[in-house]
Amino acid sequence: MLIDKAIDGYKYNELNGKLGIFGNPIAHTLSPIIHDNLSLIFQNNEKYIPFKIEKDLNKYVYEAYNSGILGLNITVPYKQEVIGTLIDIDDDAKKIGAVNTLVRTTGGYKGYNTDMPGLARAIISENIKLNDSKVIILGAGGAARAVAYMCGKYNCKAVYIINRTYDNARKLCDDMKSIFYNCDFVACSSENYNSIPKDKYLFIQSTSVGLKPTDGIPLISDESFYDMAVAGVDLIYNPAVTPFIRLLADKGIKTMNGLKMLLYQGIMAYELWNNIEINDDIAMSIYRKLCYVLYDKPHLSIENRQLPNKIILVGYMGSGKTTVGKKLAKQLGYNFVDTDEYIVEKEGRSISDIFRDSGEEYFRNLETSIIDELNEKYSNCIISTGGGMPLRKENREKLLNMGKVYFLNASADTIYNRVKNSTDRPLLAGDKLYDKIKKMLWDRMDKYCFCSDYVIDANMDVESIIKSIV
């Protein structure tokens, strides 16, 4: 049965409505970090399950569909083989010849390739130009095919594909020329790299060279060749700095590894599964989590993790920041500061009076002014922020630099039940309280995500929320 193929820690009794990934090997996949955090943010009950599929791919794809699985990612070695199991395939995926995302539709799954647009979205997010640019791709394998297709799709001017085996590079170029007519694809053997005209290029490294500690620079060892790079992208993300990345960085050239590609291909899959759009603030909150797990002491257990000297709680009013903060501070022996209470004491009047007499802008200015003050004044403390403090970009950046930030994410239903009888929240005055909460919560979601290191399910009881933090 399919559920028996789930790796340890993911063996749920019910598969209906879940998400997953098929591959082999699969034990170290980072995809659950992307998708489970997105489901937490959007309050979707869509647990993400890694399945180790060693054979009989067709059988398990059909079983996944019959079990009600909403969507699947497909990774090595099945990106080509899975095409035979699909009821439909997106045109881009068909031309690339590889599928990494399955979307549930009537009668079966439709296949997509989000690797290609995910890489483009990652590159563009780094302000690296694709349109009308000249590109050098190192390698001509499966990954290079998606990269080359991206270059044609995003209107690159010329693409040079370098490979040790010239025929592989030539075949890839011929395939791309049959699809794209406005981009010049040129094959080049690694021995004849000097035939490439002197110019400025975006270099994209698509080989596996760099995964091992003993690896050197891929394909072209002549370091002066890389002086032509205007920017460099390595599809490898672990290690974070490959010999290719280090060489270009030492030359002062802008670089990017493959982690953002992993991020955005996952985000675009989630967008397809749920028919939503995810903005870059939410994307970057997930990116920080990936960086922490992959690069920042990922093997420390929770019991051995050193707590930060400042824990900042953000979230909408009624998400439990003050209640959780006070109890957590007592448990840890930390100080506790509620920014609203701090402002009330400093001003000598209530929040409602401040809003009524001086306006919301005045209050927001007060919030901004106290962040640096609290940072200097307190250590070993829990800080519960007002629901609107993260609305300003400078506040979000200051909070992230201040300590570890936890977003207590409660649903509109939970918040409504907690605040419906409150009389001291000026922004909730008036009619249609539930609709107001729902709209404000959605409008603020990306701000809360941007300034948080962790997203915590705040629909739980206080003890469970605290356990999620420490």
Short mmCIF file of C-alpha atoms in Angstrom, two decimals:
data_model
loop_
_atom_site.label_atom_id
_atom_site.label_comp_id
_atom_site.label_asym_id
_atom_site.label_seq_id
_atom_site.Cartn_x
_atom_site.Cartn_y
_atom_site.Cartn_z
CA MET A 1 0.00 0.00 0.00
CA LEU A 2 1.08 3.56 -0.65
CA ILE A 3 0.97 4.57 3.00
CA ASP A 4 3.65 1.94 3.68
CA LYS A 5 5.98 3.89 1.37
CA ALA A 6 5.81 7.04 3.53
CA ILE A 7 9.08 7.67 5.35
CA ASP A 8 9.21 7.50 9.14
CA GLY A 9 7.39 10.34 10.85
CA TYR A 10 4.89 10.78 8.01
CA LYS A 11 2.75 7.64 8.19
CA TYR A 12 -0.73 9.16 8.43
CA ASN A 13 -3.81 6.93 8.52
CA GLU A 14 -5.69 9.11 6.03
CA LEU A 15 -4.30 10.30 2.67
CA ASN A 16 -7.36 12.17 1.39
CA GLY A 17 -6.60 15.88 0.90
CA LYS A 18 -2.88 15.42 1.61
CA LEU A 19 0.14 16.43 -0.50
CA GLY A 20 3.31 14.48 -1.13
CA ILE A 21 6.47 13.76 -3.07
CA PHE A 22 7.58 10.59 -4.87
CA GLY A 23 11.26 9.83 -5.28
CA ASN A 24 14.21 7.65 -4.38
CA PRO A 25 16.19 8.59 -2.35
CA ILE A 26 13.84 10.88 -0.47
CA ALA A 27 14.76 10.79 3.25
CA HIS A 28 16.49 14.17 3.28
CA THR A 29 13.97 16.17 1.24
CA LEU A 30 13.39 19.76 2.36
CA SER A 31 10.01 19.99 0.64
CA PRO A 32 7.93 19.41 3.82
CA ILE A 33 9.44 22.62 5.26
CA ILE A 34 8.07 24.57 2.30
CA HIS A 35 4.63 23.02 2.05
CA ASP A 36 3.79 22.39 5.70
CA ASN A 37 4.69 25.99 6.54
CA LEU A 38 2.56 27.27 3.67
CA SER A 39 -0.35 25.14 4.86
CA LEU A 40 0.12 26.55 8.35
CA ILE A 41 0.13 30.11 7.02
CA PHE A 42 -2.97 29.59 4.87
CA GLN A 43 -4.72 27.43 7.49
CA ASN A 44 -4.97 24.44 5.15
CA ASN A 45 -5.05 20.90 6.51
CA GLU A 46 -2.71 19.59 3.80
CA LYS A 47 0.06 17.59 5.40
CA TYR A 48 2.98 16.90 3.05
CA ILE A 49 4.23 13.30 2.91
CA PRO A 50 7.53 12.08 1.41
CA PHE A 51 7.09 8.63 -0.21
CA LYS A 52 10.06 6.43 -1.05
CA ILE A 53 9.06 4.79 -4.34
CA GLU A 54 11.57 2.15 -5.41
CA LYS A 55 9.53 0.63 -8.28
CA ASP A 56 6.00 0.39 -9.69
CA LEU A 57 5.61 4.15 -10.13
CA ASN A 58 2.43 3.77 -12.21
CA LYS A 59 0.74 1.72 -9.52
CA TYR A 60 1.46 4.25 -6.79
CA VAL A 61 0.43 7.28 -8.85
CA TYR A 62 -2.95 5.66 -9.47
CA GLU A 63 -3.25 4.70 -5.81
CA ALA A 64 -2.42 8.27 -4.79
CA TYR A 65 -5.24 9.57 -6.99
CA ASN A 66 -7.73 6.98 -5.72
CA SER A 67 -6.73 7.81 -2.14
CA GLY A 68 -7.65 11.46 -2.67
CA ILE A 69 -4.16 12.96 -2.62
CA LEU A 70 -4.53 16.57 -3.77
CA GLY A 71 -1.13 16.95 -5.42
CA LEU A 72 2.32 15.43 -5.73
CA ASN A 73 5.85 16.53 -6.42
CA ILE A 74 7.99 14.15 -8.46
CA THR A 75 11.75 14.04 -8.06
CA VAL A 76 14.60 11.79 -9.24
CA PRO A 77 14.49 9.33 -10.85
CA TYR A 78 10.89 9.67 -12.04
CA LYS A 79 10.49 13.08 -13.75
CA GLN A 80 10.33 11.50 -17.21
CA GLU A 81 8.69 8.17 -16.37
CA VAL A 82 5.76 9.82 -14.59
CA ILE A 83 4.58 11.40 -17.86
CA GLY A 84 3.08 8.06 -18.88
CA THR A 85 0.73 8.07 -15.88
CA LEU A 86 -0.85 11.48 -16.58
CA ILE A 87 -4.27 12.33 -17.96
CA ASP A 88 -2.93 15.67 -19.23
CA ILE A 89 0.34 17.59 -19.37
CA ASP A 90 1.12 21.29 -19.46
CA ASP A 91 2.67 22.45 -22.73
CA ASP A 92 5.91 23.70 -21.13
CA ALA A 93 6.40 20.43 -19.24
CA LYS A 94 5.78 18.48 -22.44
CA LYS A 95 8.44 20.45 -24.32
CA ILE A 96 10.94 20.20 -21.47
CA GLY A 97 10.25 16.47 -21.29
CA ALA A 98 10.08 16.37 -17.50
CA VAL A 99 7.34 16.74 -14.88
CA ASN A 100 7.88 17.59 -11.22
CA THR A 101 4.33 18.56 -10.14
CA LEU A 102 1.07 16.62 -10.38
CA VAL A 103 -2.22 18.50 -9.95
CA ARG A 104 -5.45 16.64 -9.26
CA THR A 105 -8.09 17.02 -11.97
CA THR A 106 -11.11 15.05 -13.15
CA GLY A 107 -10.07 11.49 -13.91
CA GLY A 108 -6.39 11.75 -12.99
CA TYR A 109 -3.41 14.07 -12.56
CA LYS A 110 -2.18 16.83 -14.86
CA GLY A 111 1.59 17.28 -15.01
CA TYR A 112 3.54 20.53 -14.76
CA ASN A 113 7.19 21.53 -14.56
CA THR A 114 7.75 24.21 -11.91
CA ASP A 115 11.54 23.83 -11.94
CA MET A 116 11.84 26.09 -14.98
CA PRO A 117 9.60 28.98 -13.87
CA GLY A 118 10.82 28.49 -10.28
CA LEU A 119 14.41 29.11 -11.38
CA ALA A 120 13.31 32.17 -13.36
CA ARG A 121 11.39 33.55 -10.38
CA ALA A 122 14.42 32.97 -8.15
CA ILE A 123 16.80 34.70 -10.58
CA ILE A 124 14.47 37.66 -11.06
CA SER A 125 14.03 37.99 -7.26
CA GLU A 126 17.80 38.61 -7.09
CA ASN A 127 17.50 41.42 -9.67
CA ILE A 128 19.41 39.38 -12.23
CA LYS A 129 18.24 40.12 -15.75
CA LEU A 130 16.98 37.38 -18.08
CA ASN A 131 15.24 39.26 -20.88
CA ASP A 132 17.64 40.08 -23.72
CA SER A 133 20.61 38.69 -21.77
CA LYS A 134 23.38 36.36 -22.95
CA VAL A 135 23.81 33.12 -21.02
CA ILE A 136 26.43 30.42 -20.62
CA ILE A 137 25.11 27.09 -19.30
CA LEU A 138 27.65 24.65 -17.86
CA GLY A 139 26.41 21.11 -18.53
CA ALA A 140 23.89 19.54 -20.89
CA GLY A 141 21.99 17.06 -18.71
CA GLY A 142 18.40 17.02 -17.52
CA ALA A 143 18.78 20.09 -15.33
CA ALA A 144 20.41 22.00 -18.19
CA ARG A 145 17.40 21.23 -20.39
CA ALA A 146 15.06 23.05 -17.99
CA VAL A 147 17.56 25.93 -17.76
CA ALA A 148 17.85 26.20 -21.54
CA TYR A 149 14.07 26.15 -21.91
CA MET A 150 13.82 28.91 -19.30
CA CYS A 151 16.27 31.01 -21.30
CA GLY A 152 14.16 30.68 -24.43
CA LYS A 153 10.89 31.24 -22.58
CA TYR A 154 12.17 34.39 -20.89
CA ASN A 155 13.57 35.90 -24.10
CA CYS A 156 17.29 35.55 -23.57
CA LYS A 157 19.26 36.76 -26.58
CA ALA A 158 21.89 34.01 -26.88
CA VAL A 159 22.66 30.81 -24.98
CA TYR A 160 25.97 28.92 -25.10
CA ILE A 161 25.78 25.35 -23.77
CA ILE A 162 29.15 23.92 -22.73
CA ASN A 163 29.58 20.20 -22.15
CA ARG A 164 32.42 17.67 -22.18
CA THR A 165 30.49 15.61 -24.72
CA TYR A 166 29.80 17.99 -27.59
CA ASP A 167 27.03 15.83 -29.12
CA ASN A 168 24.93 16.15 -25.96
CA ALA A 169 25.24 19.93 -26.04
CA ARG A 170 24.46 20.00 -29.76
CA LYS A 171 21.34 17.84 -29.34
CA LEU A 172 20.05 20.08 -26.56
CA CYS A 173 20.65 23.17 -28.70
CA ASP A 174 18.87 21.58 -31.66
CA ASP A 175 15.87 20.74 -29.47
CA MET A 176 15.67 24.31 -28.18
CA LYS A 177 16.05 25.80 -31.68
CA SER A 178 13.00 23.82 -32.78
CA ILE A 179 10.96 25.51 -30.03
CA PHE A 180 12.38 29.03 -29.80
CA TYR A 181 13.21 31.08 -32.86
CA ASN A 182 14.29 34.37 -31.29
CA CYS A 183 17.08 32.94 -29.12
CA ASP A 184 20.40 31.78 -30.56
CA PHE A 185 21.46 28.44 -29.02
CA VAL A 186 25.10 27.46 -29.58
CA ALA A 187 26.77 24.19 -28.53
CA CYS A 188 30.36 24.19 -27.35
CA SER A 189 32.69 21.49 -26.08
CA SER A 190 34.57 22.20 -22.87
CA GLU A 191 37.83 22.01 -24.88
CA ASN A 192 36.75 24.84 -27.20
CA TYR A 193 35.41 27.27 -24.59
CA ASN A 194 37.62 30.04 -26.04
CA SER A 195 35.43 30.06 -29.15
CA ILE A 196 32.74 31.86 -27.16
CA PRO A 197 32.89 35.60 -28.00
CA LYS A 198 34.22 37.92 -25.32
CA ASP A 199 31.19 39.56 -23.72
CA LYS A 200 29.21 39.71 -20.49
CA TYR A 201 27.15 36.62 -19.65
CA LEU A 202 24.91 35.18 -17.00
CA PHE A 203 26.63 31.89 -16.02
CA ILE A 204 24.39 29.02 -14.88
CA GLN A 205 26.10 25.93 -13.44
CA SER A 206 23.88 22.87 -13.92
CA THR A 207 26.28 19.94 -13.34
CA SER A 208 26.70 17.95 -10.13
CA VAL A 209 30.27 19.21 -9.71
CA GLY A 210 30.47 20.93 -6.34
CA LEU A 211 28.45 18.45 -4.32
CA LYS A 212 31.59 16.74 -2.99
CA PRO A 213 34.18 18.50 -0.79
CA THR A 214 36.93 17.37 -3.19
CA ASP A 215 35.26 18.86 -6.28
CA GLY A 216 36.84 21.73 -8.15
CA ILE A 217 35.51 24.20 -10.70
CA PRO A 218 33.20 22.48 -13.23
CA LEU A 219 34.21 21.91 -16.86
CA ILE A 220 36.45 24.99 -17.36
CA SER A 221 39.39 25.31 -14.96
CA ASP A 222 40.68 28.51 -16.60
CA GLU A 223 39.65 31.08 -13.97
CA SER A 224 40.01 34.00 -16.37
CA PHE A 225 37.11 32.56 -18.43
CA TYR A 226 34.74 33.49 -15.61
CA ASP A 227 35.69 37.17 -15.84
CA MET A 228 32.96 37.35 -18.49
CA ALA A 229 30.27 36.65 -15.86
CA VAL A 230 27.89 39.45 -14.95
CA ALA A 231 26.30 37.05 -12.45
CA GLY A 232 26.54 33.38 -11.57
CA VAL A 233 23.88 30.84 -10.56
CA ASP A 234 24.69 27.36 -9.26
CA LEU A 235 21.76 24.92 -9.10
CA ILE A 236 23.46 23.19 -6.16
CA TYR A 237 22.31 24.46 -2.73
CA ASN A 238 24.14 22.12 -0.40
CA PRO A 239 26.88 23.08 0.18
CA ALA A 240 25.81 26.71 0.13
CA VAL A 241 29.14 27.78 -1.38
CA THR A 242 30.48 25.60 -4.18
CA PRO A 243 33.85 26.13 -5.87
CA PHE A 244 31.95 27.83 -8.74
CA ILE A 245 30.18 30.23 -6.34
CA ARG A 246 33.38 30.95 -4.42
CA LEU A 247 35.39 31.70 -7.57
CA LEU A 248 32.84 34.22 -8.87
CA ALA A 249 32.29 35.78 -5.46
CA ASP A 250 36.04 36.27 -5.06
CA LYS A 251 35.95 38.18 -8.33
CA GLY A 252 33.24 40.46 -6.96
CA ILE A 253 30.56 38.93 -9.20
CA LYS A 254 26.97 38.55 -7.96
CA THR A 255 26.14 34.91 -7.15
CA MET A 256 23.14 32.79 -6.18
CA ASN A 257 22.96 29.12 -5.22
CA GLY A 258 20.04 26.79 -5.93
CA LEU A 259 18.08 27.14 -2.68
CA LYS A 260 15.80 29.85 -4.03
CA MET A 261 15.04 27.66 -7.04
CA LEU A 262 13.99 24.89 -4.62
CA LEU A 263 11.88 27.45 -2.75
CA TYR A 264 10.07 28.87 -5.76
CA GLN A 265 9.46 25.58 -7.56
CA GLY A 266 7.78 24.42 -4.35
CA ILE A 267 5.81 27.63 -3.97
CA MET A 268 4.61 27.45 -7.58
CA ALA A 269 3.49 23.85 -7.03
CA TYR A 270 1.54 24.94 -3.95
CA GLU A 271 -0.03 27.76 -5.97
CA LEU A 272 -1.19 25.22 -8.57
CA TRP A 273 -2.61 22.83 -5.97
CA ASN A 274 -4.58 25.55 -4.20
CA ASN A 275 -5.28 28.04 -7.01
CA ILE A 276 -3.71 30.94 -5.06
CA GLU A 277 -0.88 33.44 -5.50
CA ILE A 278 1.91 33.68 -2.92
CA ASN A 279 3.78 36.96 -2.70
CA ASP A 280 7.50 37.43 -2.08
CA ASP A 281 7.12 38.42 1.59
CA ILE A 282 5.59 35.04 2.38
CA ALA A 283 8.13 33.33 0.11
CA MET A 284 11.01 34.94 1.98
CA SER A 285 9.64 33.84 5.34
CA ILE A 286 9.82 30.23 4.05
CA TYR A 287 13.29 30.89 2.62
CA ARG A 288 14.58 31.90 6.05
CA LYS A 289 13.29 28.63 7.48
CA LEU A 290 15.06 26.65 4.75
CA CYS A 291 18.29 28.53 5.44
CA TYR A 292 18.03 27.82 9.17
CA VAL A 293 17.41 24.10 8.71
CA LEU A 294 20.07 23.68 6.03
CA TYR A 295 22.83 26.04 7.08
CA ASP A 296 22.29 27.20 10.70
CA LYS A 297 22.92 24.31 13.12
CA PRO A 298 20.32 22.03 11.53
CA HIS A 299 21.26 18.99 13.60
CA LEU A 300 20.62 20.50 17.04
CA SER A 301 17.69 18.88 18.80
CA ILE A 302 15.08 21.14 20.36
CA GLU A 303 16.34 20.11 23.81
CA ASN A 304 19.86 21.32 22.99
CA ARG A 305 18.89 24.44 21.08
CA GLN A 306 20.08 27.64 22.72
CA LEU A 307 17.22 30.05 23.31
CA PRO A 308 17.63 33.61 22.03
CA ASN A 309 17.82 36.36 24.63
CA LYS A 310 14.82 38.03 23.02
CA ILE A 311 11.72 36.21 21.82
CA ILE A 312 9.32 38.44 19.91
CA LEU A 313 5.69 37.43 19.40
CA VAL A 314 3.80 38.93 16.46
CA GLY A 315 0.30 38.32 15.17
CA TYR A 316 -3.18 39.71 14.93
CA MET A 317 -5.02 40.92 18.01
CA GLY A 318 -6.49 38.00 19.90
CA SER A 319 -3.90 35.51 18.67
CA GLY A 320 -2.72 34.96 22.25
CA LYS A 321 0.53 36.93 22.26
CA THR A 322 0.11 38.43 25.74
CA THR A 323 -1.27 35.28 27.40
CA VAL A 324 1.40 33.07 25.85
CA GLY A 325 4.14 35.65 26.43
CA LYS A 326 3.46 36.05 30.15
CA LYS A 327 3.35 32.32 30.77
CA LEU A 328 6.43 31.65 28.65
CA ALA A 329 8.36 34.42 30.42
CA LYS A 330 7.52 32.94 33.79
CA GLN A 331 8.55 29.47 32.62
CA LEU A 332 11.91 30.70 31.29
CA GLY A 333 12.61 33.27 33.98
CA TYR A 334 12.57 36.04 31.35
CA ASN A 335 11.22 39.58 31.57
CA PHE A 336 7.93 40.24 29.80
CA VAL A 337 7.06 43.36 27.83
CA ASP A 338 3.77 44.08 26.10
CA THR A 339 4.38 46.92 23.63
CA ASP A 340 0.80 48.22 23.93
CA GLU A 341 1.06 48.31 27.73
CA TYR A 342 4.49 49.94 27.44
CA ILE A 343 3.03 52.70 25.25
CA VAL A 344 0.05 53.18 27.59
CA GLU A 345 2.40 53.62 30.56
CA LYS A 346 4.65 55.96 28.61
CA GLU A 347 1.78 58.12 27.32
CA GLY A 348 -0.32 58.02 30.46
CA ARG A 349 -3.49 57.22 28.48
CA SER A 350 -5.23 54.21 26.95
CA ILE A 351 -4.81 52.96 23.38
CA SER A 352 -8.40 53.99 22.66
CA ASP A 353 -7.68 57.52 23.92
CA ILE A 354 -4.53 57.74 21.79
CA PHE A 355 -6.46 56.69 18.67
CA ARG A 356 -9.32 59.07 19.47
CA ASP A 357 -7.27 62.13 20.41
CA SER A 358 -4.10 61.75 18.32
CA GLY A 359 -5.00 59.32 15.53
CA GLU A 360 -3.63 55.98 14.32
CA GLU A 361 -0.57 57.51 12.60
CA TYR A 362 0.59 59.00 15.90
CA PHE A 363 0.21 55.60 17.56
CA ARG A 364 2.16 53.87 14.76
CA ASN A 365 4.97 56.40 15.21
CA LEU A 366 5.07 55.52 18.90
CA GLU A 367 5.37 51.83 18.03
CA THR A 368 8.33 52.51 15.76
CA SER A 369 10.06 54.71 18.34
CA ILE A 370 9.97 52.12 21.13
CA ILE A 371 11.54 49.18 19.24
CA ASP A 372 15.13 50.46 19.59
CA GLU A 373 14.34 51.59 23.12
CA LEU A 374 13.17 48.11 24.16
CA ASN A 375 16.12 46.48 22.40
CA GLU A 376 18.59 48.52 24.46
CA LYS A 377 16.66 48.38 27.72
CA TYR A 378 15.89 44.66 28.00
CA SER A 379 17.64 41.33 27.58
CA ASN A 380 16.34 37.83 28.28
CA CYS A 381 12.81 38.95 27.60
CA ILE A 382 9.62 38.02 25.81
CA ILE A 383 8.15 40.91 23.81
CA SER A 384 4.48 40.80 22.83
CA THR A 385 3.92 43.26 19.99
CA GLY A 386 0.78 45.11 19.04
CA GLY A 387 -1.08 43.57 16.11
CA GLY A 388 -0.19 46.49 13.81
CA MET A 389 3.48 46.87 14.69
CA PRO A 390 4.73 44.78 11.72
CA LEU A 391 2.76 46.89 9.22
CA ARG A 392 5.70 49.24 8.67
CA LYS A 393 8.64 47.83 6.75
CA GLU A 394 11.21 49.45 9.06
CA ASN A 395 9.49 47.84 12.04
CA ARG A 396 9.58 44.41 10.40
CA GLU A 397 13.29 44.72 9.71
CA LYS A 398 14.04 45.96 13.23
CA LEU A 399 12.09 43.12 14.82
CA LEU A 400 13.98 40.52 12.78
CA ASN A 401 17.30 42.02 13.89
CA MET A 402 16.16 42.18 17.51
CA GLY A 403 15.77 38.46 18.22
CA LYS A 404 13.84 35.38 17.14
CA VAL A 405 10.36 36.31 15.91
CA TYR A 406 7.39 33.94 16.24
CA PHE A 407 4.18 34.59 14.32
CA LEU A 408 1.20 33.29 16.30
CA ASN A 409 -1.14 32.47 13.44
CA ALA A 410 -4.78 32.02 14.51
CA SER A 411 -7.75 31.62 12.19
CA ALA A 412 -10.42 34.30 11.79
CA ASP A 413 -12.87 32.00 13.61
CA THR A 414 -10.53 31.60 16.59
CA ILE A 415 -9.82 35.32 16.79
CA TYR A 416 -13.49 36.26 16.49
CA ASN A 417 -14.42 34.00 19.41
CA ARG A 418 -11.62 35.51 21.51
CA VAL A 419 -12.31 39.22 20.86
CA LYS A 420 -16.04 39.47 20.07
CA ASN A 421 -16.84 40.81 23.54
CA SER A 422 -13.81 43.13 23.77
CA THR A 423 -14.41 46.87 24.17
CA ASP A 424 -10.81 48.14 24.21
CA ARG A 425 -9.74 47.46 20.60
CA PRO A 426 -10.45 50.62 18.56
CA LEU A 427 -9.78 49.03 15.17
CA LEU A 428 -12.57 46.50 15.79
CA ALA A 429 -15.25 49.05 16.56
CA GLY A 430 -18.37 48.98 14.40
CA ASP A 431 -20.49 46.36 12.64
CA LYS A 432 -19.60 43.15 10.78
CA LEU A 433 -16.83 42.24 13.19
CA TYR A 434 -16.09 38.81 11.67
CA ASP A 435 -15.77 40.20 8.14
CA LYS A 436 -13.51 42.97 9.44
CA ILE A 437 -11.24 40.46 11.23
CA LYS A 438 -11.05 38.21 8.17
CA LYS A 439 -10.11 41.08 5.84
CA MET A 440 -7.54 42.64 8.19
CA LEU A 441 -5.98 39.27 8.93
CA TRP A 442 -5.56 38.52 5.22
CA ASP A 443 -4.26 42.02 4.46
CA ARG A 444 -1.61 41.66 7.17
CA MET A 445 -0.63 38.03 6.55
CA ASP A 446 2.37 38.76 4.33
CA LYS A 447 3.71 41.35 6.81
CA TYR A 448 3.52 38.90 9.70
CA CYS A 449 5.21 36.21 7.62
CA PHE A 450 7.97 38.53 6.40
CA CYS A 451 9.11 39.46 9.89
CA SER A 452 8.86 35.99 11.44
CA ASP A 453 11.45 33.26 11.86
CA TYR A 454 8.77 30.72 12.79
CA VAL A 455 5.03 30.38 12.22
CA ILE A 456 3.15 28.83 15.14
CA ASP A 457 -0.38 27.42 15.02
CA ALA A 458 -2.15 29.67 17.55
CA ASN A 459 -5.49 27.85 17.36
CA MET A 460 -4.14 25.48 20.01
CA ASP A 461 -4.26 25.85 23.80
CA VAL A 462 -1.60 27.97 25.52
CA GLU A 463 0.53 25.03 26.67
CA SER A 464 0.67 23.57 23.17
CA ILE A 465 1.69 26.92 21.70
CA ILE A 466 4.48 27.28 24.27
CA LYS A 467 5.73 23.77 23.47
CA SER A 468 5.89 24.76 19.80
CA ILE A 469 8.14 27.71 20.71
CA VAL A 470 10.52 26.07 23.18
#
